Amino acid sequence: MTSQPPDSAAPAVQVADLSVELGGRLILRGVDLQVRQGAVVAVLGTNGSGKSTLIRTVVGLLPAARGQVRLFGTPVPRFRQWKRIGYVPQRITAAGGVPATVYEVVSSGLLSQRRLFTPMHASGKRAVEDALQIVDMADRRKDAVAELSGGQQQRVLIARALVSDPELLVLDEPTAGVDLASQQIFADAIRDRVARGTTVVMVSHDLGPMDALIDRSVVLRRGRIVYDGPPHASQTHAHVHHSHGGDEPGWLTS
Amino acid sequence: MTMFQLEFMQRALIAGLLTGLSAPAIGTYLVQRRLSLMGDGIGHIAITGVALGLLTGTAPVFTAVIVSIAGATAIELVRARGKASGDVALALLFYGGIAGGVLLIGLAGQGAATLNTYLFGSLTTVSSSDLYVVVGLAVTVLVVAIGLGPQLFAVCQDEEFARVTGLRVQLLNLLIAVMAAVTVTVAMRTVGLLLVSALMVVPVATAQQITRSFRSTFVTACIIGVVACLAGIVTSYNANVAPGATIVVLALAGFVVAATAGTLIRRRQGRVAPLADAEPEVGVPVPEPHVVSAGHPHAHNPQCGHTKVEHDDHVDYVHDGHLHAAHGDHWDEH
Ligand SMILES: Nc1ncnc2c1ncn2[C@@H]1O[C@H](COP(=O)(O)OP(=O)(O)OP(=O)(O)O)[C@@H](O)[C@H]1O
Ligand SMILES: [Mg+2]
Ligand SMILES: [Zn+2]
Ligand SMILES: [Zn+2]
Ligand SMILES: [Zn+2]
Ligand SMILES: [Zn+2]
């Protein structure tokens, strides 16, 4: 991280008093959030609590009705260094009206670094191969995306976000529908990047193998942040850790 | 003297070649965005443009380019603002365009014969100045469609993601609409305004029968477009039939052949390559979830006092809110 621009000290994401309106309703109300560089933050909350709305506003897809979002110190409407951002949207189908291969879709993740009217560099091709390896889709690179299963398509979208080696990963339920083995591979890839200083903001209902990487969680309820702090304390675990420890009193013995 | 030495036939073939290339090139992006009928919509608007040219005594090709670019921009803006879905926006322009055209033609006092040359194409009347315009426009379309291919692909594939990679999505969408408008006017003299959409969509649909990638669909569609156009022009000269209709009928015949061939090829491949479930199952997890109860010093037995529950071929014991079943040397959570 030697060739960092002077704003390297700026938080990766800075959300100040953010309100967002959709269809005439306030979906987010006065959200404040700071994510320092290198942090791994989980955004939690029930369906409809505004997680995707927050994520989509952070990457500039939705306008702020009030307040402001800054990425690496620059307000989003003026932000231009999109190659520093990797984004996985929530469950959109990866297919259009014309067939497209896994390789072609993953390559589109490199467009932020590509000049107009020029072909892809050799380094770009290598990056695509690496990203395909990470999600274990290298042998499907010539297959049409529309012919993949939902979880496989999700893995393609993850590869598309990872391929540009961004400094900030913004992930909206990236591993929904992805099997445990692939989630583990994905978590390992994220761990490598976090070790190199990558910042991660991710929404997930089931963190799975990512659990160990999270160093902070934020809980949304009806468009407000109701918890912001260390992980676990906040989470209502669906699965209760159950054990019959030998020294645990209070149960019958034969 | 063969037909290829006739000057008007040479012009016709050049115009056909360029239409055959540019219509499927831009059509691939329209199909990708599921706006297949956009070409048809612009074709209808262009009728108003042609009529405006006839009324004012300006070159109809020129007024058609201007009016159809304006119409295509309007379609795009209506769609982007979310005021109407893509197909409703198209329908509005369809009707506005054709009604306006017929009205203006009536005002200009020109008969159906003049309009017909633009509706169904008339290659034999392509003048050399017409040809220069057609060449210029078609080359522009091809340079953009190929040069900006990756960017246009990304925008058509996933608009939101494209925005987050920093692409000027609105501008690129507008560019596609404008290029579609230009292509329509290029094709006006070859296949005509009513059939131009066919040449934007049918070769792409045909290519899709045998391709898997976007790039190969693009290239194959262009090849099919060129072949259909050139063959259509030659046929129409020999059989003395309308070129536009001949081109489209040939393109459709190509689709039928490709669809049949595609089905046969896939069936053949299916027979040669084993189906996924014919492969040996390696590393497939056991179907039932197998959760071992951690640290379970108690050994259940029929007399231990825990409630017994029949479960398929074995007995579960209700224990601390869980169901436990014997499995080898340990206890499973059931
Ligand atoms: N385009 C829209 N117009 C109007 N309301 C919307 C729109 N998109 C989302 N909403 C509303 O905003 C609220 C928050 O939606 P959001 O997608 O942010 O939820 P979420 O927390 O991501 O939920 P999930 O866990 O299901 O992904 C919901 O109540 C939803 O109905
Ligand atoms: Mg969501
Ligand atoms: Zn017992
Ligand atoms: Zn049982
Ligand atoms: Zn037990
Ligand atoms: Zn067991």
XYZ file of C-alpha atoms and ligand atoms in Angstrom:
624
model
C 0.000 0.000 0.000
C 2.833 2.400 -0.786
C 1.371 4.122 -3.838
C -1.775 5.207 -2.023
C -3.190 8.614 -2.878
C -3.077 11.254 -0.106
C -6.597 10.385 1.046
C -5.426 7.009 2.329
C -6.379 8.072 5.826
C -9.963 8.875 4.842
C -12.588 6.329 5.859
C -13.519 3.964 3.039
C -17.195 4.719 3.587
C -18.639 7.704 5.382
C -22.408 7.949 5.670
C -23.678 11.076 7.395
C -27.317 11.685 8.364
C -28.483 9.795 5.300
C -32.157 9.636 4.379
C -33.337 7.902 1.227
C -36.757 8.060 -0.353
C -38.246 5.407 -2.633
C -41.691 5.652 -4.171
C -42.591 8.571 -1.886
C -41.657 6.700 1.310
C -38.665 7.304 3.532
C -36.790 4.016 3.471
C -33.673 5.167 5.343
C -33.848 7.759 8.127
C -30.820 9.564 9.474
C -28.278 6.778 9.024
C -24.738 7.499 10.233
C -21.988 5.026 9.469
C -18.222 5.201 9.210
C -16.172 2.321 7.870
C -12.427 2.754 8.239
C -10.141 1.253 5.623
C -9.426 -2.408 6.248
C -12.569 -3.020 8.301
C -14.990 -5.870 7.655
C -18.522 -4.781 8.471
C -21.666 -6.893 8.322
C -24.998 -5.144 7.736
C -27.801 -7.142 9.300
C -31.545 -6.759 9.632
C -34.841 -8.319 8.679
C -36.299 -8.374 5.142
C -37.285 -4.872 4.126
C -35.263 -3.145 6.856
C -33.358 -1.142 4.241
C -30.069 -3.029 3.894
C -30.079 -3.104 0.102
C -31.237 0.497 -0.004
C -28.251 1.497 2.134
C -25.848 -0.527 -0.011
C -27.263 0.847 -3.259
C -27.028 4.408 -1.984
C -23.427 3.836 -0.891
C -22.426 2.800 -4.426
C -24.310 5.721 -5.945
C -27.246 3.854 -7.500
C -29.822 5.753 -5.430
C -29.774 9.472 -4.653
C -29.752 10.723 -1.077
C -32.849 12.696 -0.080
C -30.872 14.187 2.789
C -27.347 13.740 4.078
C -24.343 12.477 2.224
C -22.249 9.435 1.374
C -18.502 9.742 0.891
C -16.275 7.057 -0.578
C -12.598 7.449 0.332
C -13.357 11.029 1.318
C -15.095 12.044 -1.939
C -18.870 12.638 -2.041
C -20.429 9.894 -4.181
C -21.876 12.156 -6.919
C -18.343 13.404 -7.589
C -16.599 10.056 -7.022
C -14.805 8.839 -10.162
C -12.321 6.187 -8.994
C -14.762 3.341 -9.481
C -11.970 0.854 -9.998
C -11.471 0.989 -6.222
C -14.992 -0.432 -5.696
C -16.237 -3.976 -6.235
C -19.994 -4.529 -6.077
C -22.149 -7.644 -5.913
C -25.840 -6.755 -6.320
C -28.551 -8.772 -4.616
C -29.844 -11.648 -6.720
C -30.264 -10.229 -10.147
C -30.183 -12.819 -12.868
C -26.870 -12.758 -14.632
C -28.522 -13.351 -18.012
C -29.693 -10.987 -20.761
C -31.529 -11.647 -24.026
C -28.421 -12.893 -25.846
C -26.282 -15.715 -24.474
C -23.146 -14.585 -22.657
C -20.413 -16.795 -21.266
C -19.105 -16.874 -17.719
C -15.831 -15.441 -19.037
C -17.561 -12.513 -20.728
C -19.586 -11.600 -17.646
C -16.562 -11.758 -15.337
C -14.539 -9.659 -17.814
C -17.077 -6.858 -17.523
C -15.811 -6.382 -13.953
C -12.630 -4.943 -15.449
C -14.322 -2.154 -17.385
C -13.519 0.458 -14.747
C -9.855 0.058 -15.657
C -10.263 -0.302 -19.398
C -9.893 2.547 -21.851
C -12.508 2.959 -24.579
C -11.778 1.411 -27.988
C -8.922 -0.756 -26.681
C -8.735 -4.525 -26.268
C -8.137 -6.237 -22.925
C -4.548 -6.436 -21.667
C -2.844 -9.728 -20.900
C -2.907 -8.759 -17.217
C -6.680 -8.433 -17.472
C -6.970 -11.939 -18.897
C -4.878 -13.264 -16.031
C -7.080 -11.443 -13.510
C -10.191 -13.039 -15.034
C -8.605 -16.486 -14.803
C -7.688 -15.869 -11.155
C -11.184 -14.687 -10.283
C -12.670 -17.757 -11.969
C -10.341 -19.968 -9.941
C -11.429 -18.312 -6.695
C -15.090 -19.146 -7.265
C -14.192 -22.539 -8.733
C -15.810 -21.814 -12.091
C -12.699 -22.007 -14.287
C -13.903 -25.139 -16.074
C -17.247 -23.512 -16.875
C -15.757 -20.340 -18.413
C -17.140 -21.055 -21.866
C -20.620 -21.973 -20.669
C -23.585 -19.661 -21.073
C -24.445 -17.950 -17.795
C -28.154 -18.545 -18.339
C -27.511 -22.290 -18.271
C -25.975 -22.237 -14.776
C -27.752 -22.898 -11.490
C -28.683 -19.964 -9.249
C -25.766 -20.547 -6.889
C -23.334 -20.854 -9.784
C -24.615 -17.585 -11.249
C -24.075 -15.974 -7.852
C -20.479 -17.230 -7.904
C -20.022 -15.599 -11.320
C -21.238 -12.291 -9.866
C -18.761 -12.644 -6.994
C -15.935 -13.245 -9.480
C -17.018 -10.189 -11.456
C -16.636 -8.046 -8.319
C -13.293 -9.579 -7.314
C -11.646 -9.443 -10.732
C -10.544 -5.811 -10.513
C -8.968 -6.390 -7.083
C -10.878 -3.471 -5.555
C -9.994 -1.735 -2.281
C -13.607 -1.660 -1.117
C -15.958 -4.599 -1.606
C -19.653 -3.824 -1.268
C -21.553 -7.102 -1.211
C -25.323 -7.547 -0.987
C -25.957 -11.134 0.103
C -23.101 -12.439 -2.018
C -23.351 -15.999 -0.828
C -27.119 -16.439 -0.925
C -27.718 -19.814 -2.530
C -24.023 -20.685 -2.606
C -23.096 -24.069 -1.144
C -20.961 -24.360 1.970
C -17.796 -25.529 0.194
C -17.874 -22.551 -2.180
C -18.668 -20.185 0.681
C -15.528 -21.451 2.400
C -13.440 -20.799 -0.727
C -14.992 -17.342 -1.012
C -14.319 -16.582 2.670
C -10.676 -17.622 2.192
C -10.347 -15.292 -0.789
C -11.835 -12.436 1.212
C -9.494 -13.188 4.126
C -6.476 -12.869 1.786
C -7.703 -9.525 0.567
C -8.549 -8.250 4.029
C -5.009 -9.142 5.073
C -3.807 -6.893 2.240
C -5.986 -4.033 3.497
C -9.238 -4.481 1.549
C -12.355 -3.048 3.184
C -15.547 -5.127 3.125
C -19.143 -4.058 3.696
C -21.514 -6.966 3.314
C -25.160 -7.778 3.846
C -25.933 -11.315 4.828
C -28.581 -13.269 6.600
C -26.278 -16.200 7.111
C -22.641 -15.229 7.381
C -21.494 -18.837 7.393
C -17.717 -19.157 6.989
C -17.467 -15.361 6.729
C -18.485 -15.135 10.388
C -14.914 -15.259 11.690
C -13.814 -12.352 9.478
C -16.401 -9.841 10.634
C -15.050 -7.303 13.073
C -18.171 -5.182 13.400
C -21.856 -5.506 12.726
C -24.528 -2.934 12.068
C -28.192 -3.780 12.479
C -30.903 -1.909 10.615
C -34.525 -1.817 11.651
C -37.124 0.120 9.676
C -34.467 2.258 8.061
C -32.562 3.184 11.210
C -29.394 1.808 12.691
C -30.359 0.169 15.981
C -27.041 -1.516 16.743
C -23.486 -0.723 15.740
C -20.715 -2.565 17.475
C -18.866 -5.827 17.923
C -20.411 -8.816 16.155
C -22.323 -11.614 17.890
C -23.739 -9.531 20.714
C -26.126 -8.194 18.137
C -27.055 -11.338 16.347
C -30.024 -13.410 17.207
C -28.556 -16.751 16.375
C -31.019 -18.972 14.640
C -28.900 -21.924 15.647
C -28.372 -22.447 19.371
C -25.021 -23.908 20.214
C -25.980 -27.075 21.982
C -23.641 -29.310 23.835
C -23.870 -31.897 26.553
C -20.608 -30.999 28.257
C -19.726 -33.597 30.823
C -19.396 -30.941 33.509
C -22.730 -29.340 32.733
C -25.100 -30.013 35.634
C -28.834 -30.112 35.470
C -29.693 -33.051 33.333
C -30.720 -36.573 34.088
C -28.287 -39.429 34.204
C -29.328 -43.000 34.008
C -23.131 -8.054 -69.383
C -23.771 -9.722 -66.027
C -25.807 -8.094 -63.285
C -22.619 -7.388 -61.313
C -21.466 -5.016 -64.054
C -24.618 -2.955 -63.881
C -23.868 0.204 -61.977
C -27.150 0.271 -60.082
C -26.654 -3.354 -59.055
C -23.193 -2.562 -57.715
C -24.660 0.223 -55.629
C -27.440 -2.072 -54.479
C -24.975 -4.754 -53.430
C -22.813 -2.277 -51.480
C -25.880 -0.887 -49.713
C -27.031 -4.448 -49.006
C -23.645 -5.475 -47.631
C -23.599 -2.531 -45.232
C -27.179 -3.058 -44.093
C -26.478 -6.740 -43.575
C -23.559 -5.838 -41.305
C -24.913 -2.907 -39.322
C -28.491 -4.044 -38.659
C -27.555 -7.267 -36.813
C -24.604 -5.508 -35.114
C -26.827 -3.025 -33.333
C -29.653 -5.560 -33.185
C -27.553 -7.810 -30.941
C -27.475 -5.089 -28.278
C -31.204 -4.446 -28.634
C -32.012 -8.146 -28.218
C -29.639 -8.304 -25.240
C -31.615 -5.480 -23.605
C -34.878 -7.212 -24.528
C -35.870 -4.293 -26.753
C -36.151 -6.391 -29.913
C -38.938 -4.292 -31.350
C -37.112 -0.982 -30.936
C -36.036 -1.100 -34.585
C -39.633 -1.492 -35.667
C -40.692 1.444 -33.493
C -37.996 3.670 -34.963
C -38.963 2.484 -38.442
C -42.458 3.769 -37.866
C -41.145 7.115 -36.637
C -38.875 7.364 -39.651
C -41.992 7.314 -41.838
C -42.851 10.703 -40.370
C -39.305 11.802 -41.169
C -39.592 10.689 -44.794
C -42.944 12.429 -45.134
C -41.479 15.592 -43.642
C -38.708 15.493 -46.253
C -41.198 15.047 -49.089
C -43.363 17.846 -47.723
C -40.517 20.340 -47.353
C -38.616 19.257 -50.436
C -35.594 18.188 -48.368
C -33.785 14.868 -48.904
C -35.981 12.253 -47.168
C -32.926 10.318 -45.953
C -31.732 13.409 -44.105
C -35.067 14.230 -42.443
C -35.581 10.546 -41.627
C -32.229 10.428 -39.766
C -33.101 13.543 -37.776
C -36.652 12.507 -36.886
C -35.762 8.920 -36.015
C -32.851 10.049 -33.816
C -35.266 12.381 -32.025
C -37.790 9.541 -31.671
C -35.205 7.052 -30.428
C -33.961 9.578 -27.885
C -37.546 10.081 -26.737
C -38.053 6.319 -26.318
C -34.871 6.110 -24.276
C -35.732 9.057 -22.046
C -39.274 7.847 -21.397
C -37.861 4.445 -20.486
C -35.054 5.794 -18.285
C -37.349 8.149 -16.367
C -39.503 5.124 -15.597
C -42.627 6.951 -16.823
C -43.556 3.950 -18.939
C -42.026 0.533 -19.417
C -39.967 -0.080 -22.530
C -42.728 -1.728 -24.547
C -45.343 0.907 -23.715
C -42.921 3.668 -24.717
C -42.371 1.823 -27.989
C -46.088 1.449 -28.650
C -46.667 5.174 -28.157
C -44.061 5.959 -30.792
C -45.274 3.268 -33.203
C -48.671 4.876 -33.473
C -47.479 8.470 -33.358
C -44.932 7.779 -36.078
C -47.181 6.025 -38.550
C -50.113 8.395 -38.036
C -47.868 11.425 -38.444
C -46.310 9.966 -41.562
C -49.594 9.233 -43.278
C -50.939 12.688 -42.398
C -47.873 14.504 -43.723
C -47.722 12.425 -46.904
C -51.331 13.390 -47.529
C -50.433 17.061 -47.027
C -47.478 16.739 -49.399
C -49.840 15.428 -52.024
C -47.567 12.482 -52.815
C -49.150 9.174 -53.590
C -48.647 5.774 -52.083
C -46.018 4.996 -54.736
C -43.444 7.386 -53.245
C -44.037 6.160 -49.733
C -43.776 2.557 -50.887
C -40.155 2.976 -51.974
C -39.298 3.773 -48.344
C -41.674 1.334 -46.698
C -40.445 -1.693 -48.630
C -37.075 -0.507 -49.956
C -36.121 0.148 -53.533
C -32.538 -0.768 -54.227
C -32.685 -0.043 -57.914
C -33.172 3.673 -57.279
C -30.204 4.114 -54.920
C -28.206 7.034 -56.322
C -24.484 7.486 -55.772
C -25.098 10.364 -53.367
C -27.522 8.134 -51.438
C -24.762 5.566 -51.336
C -22.226 7.957 -49.798
C -24.647 8.738 -46.965
C -25.373 5.040 -46.424
C -21.655 4.157 -46.348
C -20.867 6.960 -43.918
C -23.658 6.063 -41.519
C -23.034 2.312 -41.636
C -19.309 2.694 -40.988
C -20.056 4.926 -37.980
C -22.461 2.344 -36.580
C -19.970 -0.488 -37.047
C -17.056 1.411 -35.476
C -19.141 2.185 -32.391
C -20.747 -1.267 -32.153
C -17.388 -3.023 -32.320
C -15.110 -0.477 -30.642
C -17.349 0.083 -27.645
C -18.418 -3.567 -27.584
C -17.333 -4.403 -24.019
C -18.918 -1.244 -22.605
C -22.187 -1.665 -24.508
C -22.275 -5.341 -23.531
C -21.925 -4.459 -19.839
C -24.660 -1.831 -20.002
C -27.085 -4.189 -21.755
C -26.178 -7.103 -19.482
C -26.505 -5.444 -16.064
C -27.178 -1.735 -16.035
C -26.668 -1.230 -12.289
C -23.356 -3.009 -12.218
C -22.221 -0.992 -15.217
C -22.955 2.189 -13.303
C -20.835 1.028 -10.385
C -17.902 0.406 -12.738
C -18.141 4.100 -13.581
C -19.601 3.748 -17.089
C -21.790 6.608 -18.326
C -24.814 4.354 -18.588
C -27.313 6.994 -19.710
C -24.995 8.163 -22.433
C -24.327 4.625 -23.677
C -28.046 3.792 -23.674
C -28.662 6.903 -25.695
C -25.851 5.925 -28.036
C -27.515 2.556 -28.662
C -30.836 4.270 -29.385
C -29.234 6.762 -31.767
C -27.296 4.019 -33.546
C -30.503 2.031 -33.933
C -32.089 5.108 -35.512
C -29.176 5.547 -37.884
C -29.292 1.871 -38.831
C -32.978 2.134 -39.644
C -32.322 4.939 -42.092
C -29.447 2.983 -43.614
C -31.792 0.054 -44.151
C -34.584 2.234 -45.499
C -33.499 1.746 -49.092
C -32.658 -1.949 -48.813
C -35.236 -3.792 -46.685
C -37.465 -0.769 -46.126
C -38.837 0.768 -42.950
C -41.445 -1.896 -42.237
C -39.031 -4.808 -42.395
C -35.852 -3.261 -40.971
C -36.578 -4.639 -37.523
C -36.567 -8.146 -38.994
C -32.984 -7.681 -40.114
C -32.010 -6.440 -36.648
C -33.591 -9.349 -34.811
C -33.859 -12.431 -37.053
C -30.102 -12.913 -37.671
C -29.471 -12.584 -33.912
C -32.170 -15.118 -33.112
C -30.700 -17.414 -35.763
C -27.154 -17.077 -34.417
C -28.360 -17.844 -30.883
C -29.454 -21.294 -31.988
C -25.846 -22.334 -32.418
C -23.785 -19.993 -30.204
C -23.053 -19.701 -26.499
C -21.140 -16.446 -26.158
C -22.079 -12.860 -26.827
C -19.142 -12.289 -29.130
C -19.835 -15.318 -31.315
C -23.522 -14.383 -31.465
C -22.515 -10.903 -32.649
C -20.161 -12.173 -35.360
C -22.471 -14.958 -36.552
C -25.447 -12.590 -36.725
C -23.462 -10.170 -38.908
C -22.417 -12.972 -41.258
C -26.009 -14.199 -41.530
C -27.188 -10.635 -42.165
C -24.695 -10.103 -45.002
C -25.466 -13.446 -46.639
C -29.223 -12.855 -46.437
C -28.905 -9.346 -47.892
C -26.631 -10.245 -50.791
C -28.542 -13.424 -51.639
C -31.823 -11.528 -51.355
C -30.682 -8.818 -53.753
C -29.451 -11.302 -56.351
C -32.632 -13.353 -56.069
C -34.879 -10.330 -56.328
C -33.010 -9.185 -59.464
C -33.344 -12.581 -61.133
C -36.927 -13.279 -60.082
C -38.000 -9.633 -60.323
C -39.516 -9.491 -56.829
C -39.260 -6.927 -54.031
C -35.746 -7.049 -52.498
C -36.743 -6.216 -48.933
C -39.269 -9.016 -48.637
C -36.874 -11.463 -50.325
C -34.105 -10.616 -47.850
C -36.377 -11.086 -44.856
C -37.851 -14.345 -46.176
C -34.324 -15.690 -46.709
C -33.303 -14.617 -43.194
C -36.355 -16.369 -41.747
C -35.581 -19.508 -43.748
C -32.085 -19.363 -42.233
C -33.657 -19.242 -38.799
C -35.740 -22.354 -39.447
C -32.667 -24.224 -40.711
C -30.532 -23.105 -37.737
C -33.223 -23.944 -35.195
C -33.552 -27.455 -36.633
C -29.795 -27.918 -36.885
C -29.326 -26.597 -33.354
C -31.808 -29.101 -31.969
C -30.162 -31.954 -33.861
C -26.661 -30.951 -32.762
C -27.727 -30.711 -29.134
C -29.436 -34.087 -29.332
C -26.336 -35.604 -30.905
C -24.083 -34.092 -28.222
C -26.427 -35.354 -25.558
C -26.075 -38.863 -26.950
C -22.277 -38.760 -27.132
C -21.486 -36.995 -23.868
C -22.792 -38.791 -20.796
C -25.445 -37.016 -18.796
C -24.290 -35.594 -15.492
C -25.955 -38.355 -13.490
C -24.299 -41.041 -15.585
C -20.935 -39.955 -14.180
C -19.603 -41.702 -11.089
C -20.624 -39.918 -7.928
C -17.468 -38.731 -6.252
C -17.504 -36.763 -3.043
C -21.271 -36.399 -3.084
C -22.334 -35.684 0.486
C -24.606 -38.151 2.216
C -28.145 -37.073 1.559
C -29.281 -36.800 5.166
C -27.772 -34.133 7.382
C -25.598 -35.878 9.886
C -25.145 -33.846 13.027
C -23.241 -35.425 15.859
C -24.280 -34.463 19.327
C -21.220 -32.908 20.934
C -19.907 -34.492 24.148
C -22.640 -36.977 24.965
C -21.643 -39.017 27.961
C -25.096 -40.488 28.550
C -26.007 -43.750 26.818
C -29.713 -43.935 26.008
C -31.459 -47.277 26.298
C -35.113 -48.337 26.294
C -35.159 -48.144 30.112
C -33.272 -44.852 30.570
C -36.425 -42.823 31.105
C -36.125 -40.449 28.173
C -39.207 -40.349 25.984
C -38.869 -42.687 23.013
C -39.977 -41.677 19.509
C -40.164 -44.087 16.592
C -38.239 -42.665 13.613
C -38.196 -44.765 10.435
C -36.104 -47.822 11.321
C -34.803 -46.656 14.697
C -35.741 -44.987 17.969
C -34.985 -41.365 18.908
C -34.728 -40.299 22.531
C -36.089 -36.914 23.561
C -33.202 -35.335 25.440
C -32.877 -31.705 26.515
C -35.205 -30.527 23.754
C -33.368 -32.588 21.153
C -33.851 -35.933 19.499
C -30.900 -38.267 19.889
C -30.326 -41.502 18.033
C -27.595 -44.105 18.367
C -25.148 -44.231 15.490
C -22.065 -46.463 15.845
C -20.039 -45.205 18.781
C -21.798 -41.836 19.112
C -25.159 -40.086 19.277
C -26.726 -38.156 16.395
C -29.022 -35.152 16.543
C -32.169 -36.046 14.612
N -38.216 0.795 -5.854
C -38.856 0.881 -4.683
N -39.919 1.673 -4.539
C -40.570 1.770 -3.350
N -40.198 1.102 -2.246
C -39.135 0.293 -2.327
C -38.407 0.139 -3.547
N -37.390 -0.744 -3.317
C -37.495 -1.112 -2.039
N -38.539 -0.489 -1.428
C -38.937 -0.651 -0.023
O -37.846 -0.306 0.791
C -37.787 -1.121 1.931
C -36.380 -1.617 2.126
O -36.009 -2.429 1.034
P -34.587 -3.087 0.939
O -34.491 -3.737 -0.385
O -33.548 -2.090 1.295
O -34.685 -4.181 2.079
P -33.571 -5.229 2.559
O -33.230 -4.894 3.967
O -32.455 -5.283 1.602
O -34.395 -6.584 2.541
P -33.946 -8.069 2.096
O -33.416 -8.737 3.307
O -35.232 -8.700 1.665
O -32.986 -7.947 0.974
C -38.815 -2.221 1.720
O -39.891 -1.976 2.608
C -39.277 -2.070 0.301
O -40.654 -2.297 0.209
Mg -31.795 -6.679 0.249
Zn -31.573 -41.393 27.933
Zn -34.096 -40.416 14.283
Zn -28.831 -37.265 24.358
Zn -23.355 -40.279 13.569
